[in-house]
Amino acid sequence: MKITEDIKYVGVNDRKVDLFEGQYVVPNGMAYNSYVILDEKIAVFDTVAEGFEEEWLNNIKSVLGDKTPDYLIIQHMEPDHSANIEAFLKVYPNTAVVGNIKTFALMEQFNQLSFVNNKLTVSDKEQLSLGKHNLTFIFAPMVHWPEVMVTYDSYDKVLFSADGFGKFGALDADEDWDCEARRYYIGIVGKYGAQVQRLLQAASTLDIKIICPLHGPVLTENLSHYIEKYNIWSSYNVESEGVMIAYTSVYGHTKKAAELLKDKLEKLGCKKVVFADLARDDMAECVEDAFRYGKLVLATTTYNNDIFPFMKEFIEHLLERNYQNRTIAFIENGSWAPNAMKTMQGMFEKSKNITYLKHNITIKSALKDDTIKEIEALAQELCK
Ligand code: FEO
């Protein structure tokens, strides 16, 4: 696949992966992207995941023919991109491997450094000329690991963005970018908003026409759309108006309360209500929605004098990713010693800029006239 006259795509699609990074369901697979720049000198960007070495090396061969690459640039050492350094160097033993001090430290930890005969260590903002193409390495620590660097090619105005601007899904999957890029970003990079903001700041000084990420499609048009999404996500701002109701229910009574709230919100004309069963829906999708919308209703039962496990896991995912700048309401259910609301609110104690609504609801076992009225009042308050 041709990206520009000199830049070719040599990555692979993984349609067999069950859980990406051991936890994320990827019904449409995953792409491990890799690129070649053909100039006076030839550079290959990143390897691919284990099991794809043959396909990847064949892709490189079909672009290079008998030529030998001068550089293998390693922007990120996570194994979905770095698993095939050894396989590459078996074919091209003299190619210089380009990384920074942290890249090579991780390469050693992953037992791949001993295969490197020719090592080129670069520093932040260092440049490497391939001929016409002048590359600048921009360090982007913790987007998503400490060694990550992105690379700017000033000739074709391309940003090789490592995990940044990536998404779940193989490249032949026909699906919306925003949804699977958001689930990918919030899940994998969501904790590192400040670091992503720094990278966006550095990128704003560059003239970028194409973004080549390590996952998902190459972005060639309407780049401001993707950059704006990244800006919203990494600054923890509300992306869309709406209310998310996230619930767990043991015998269906808490679910009934959550459903009643959803009905009332819809009757009041609340534009968007997202309804999530935390025990059954994809947890990463639920976490993504909590960050997307501005208002969150948490409905759960008291359980072992704590809260129901799926709710606890959900809140922990939010906290790990610096959940903030949102409005929260609670519905708790407890048959003899309701404690869930206090526990949930306590969990958000250190979260920044959380507004709690007045109408929180305590159900004792099942809905009654008084709790139904309270749900009506909560709906009114949420719709304001
Ligand atoms: Fe795609 Fe952080 O690895």
CSV table of C-alpha atoms and ligand atoms in Angstrom, one decimal, residues 20-21 76 78 80-81 144-145 163 184 188 214-215, ligand 1:
chain,number,residue,atom,x,y,z
A,20,PHE,CA,-5.7,-7.3,22.7
A,21,GLU,CA,-3.1,-6.6,25.5
A,76,HIS,CA,7.8,1.7,20.9
A,78,GLU,CA,5.7,-2.9,23.6
A,80,ASP,CA,2.8,-5.8,19.6
A,81,HIS,CA,5.4,-3.6,17.8
A,144,HIS,CA,2.1,4.9,26.2
A,145,TRP,CA,5.3,3.6,27.6
A,163,ASP,CA,0.3,4.4,19.6
A,184,TYR,CA,-8.6,2.2,22.5
A,188,ILE,CA,-4.9,2.1,27.0
A,214,LEU,CA,0.9,1.9,14.8
A,215,HIS,CA,-2.7,0.7,14.9
B,1,FEO,FE1,0.4,-0.7,20.5
B,1,FEO,FE2,1.5,0.4,23.5
B,1,FEO,O1,1.4,-0.7,22.0
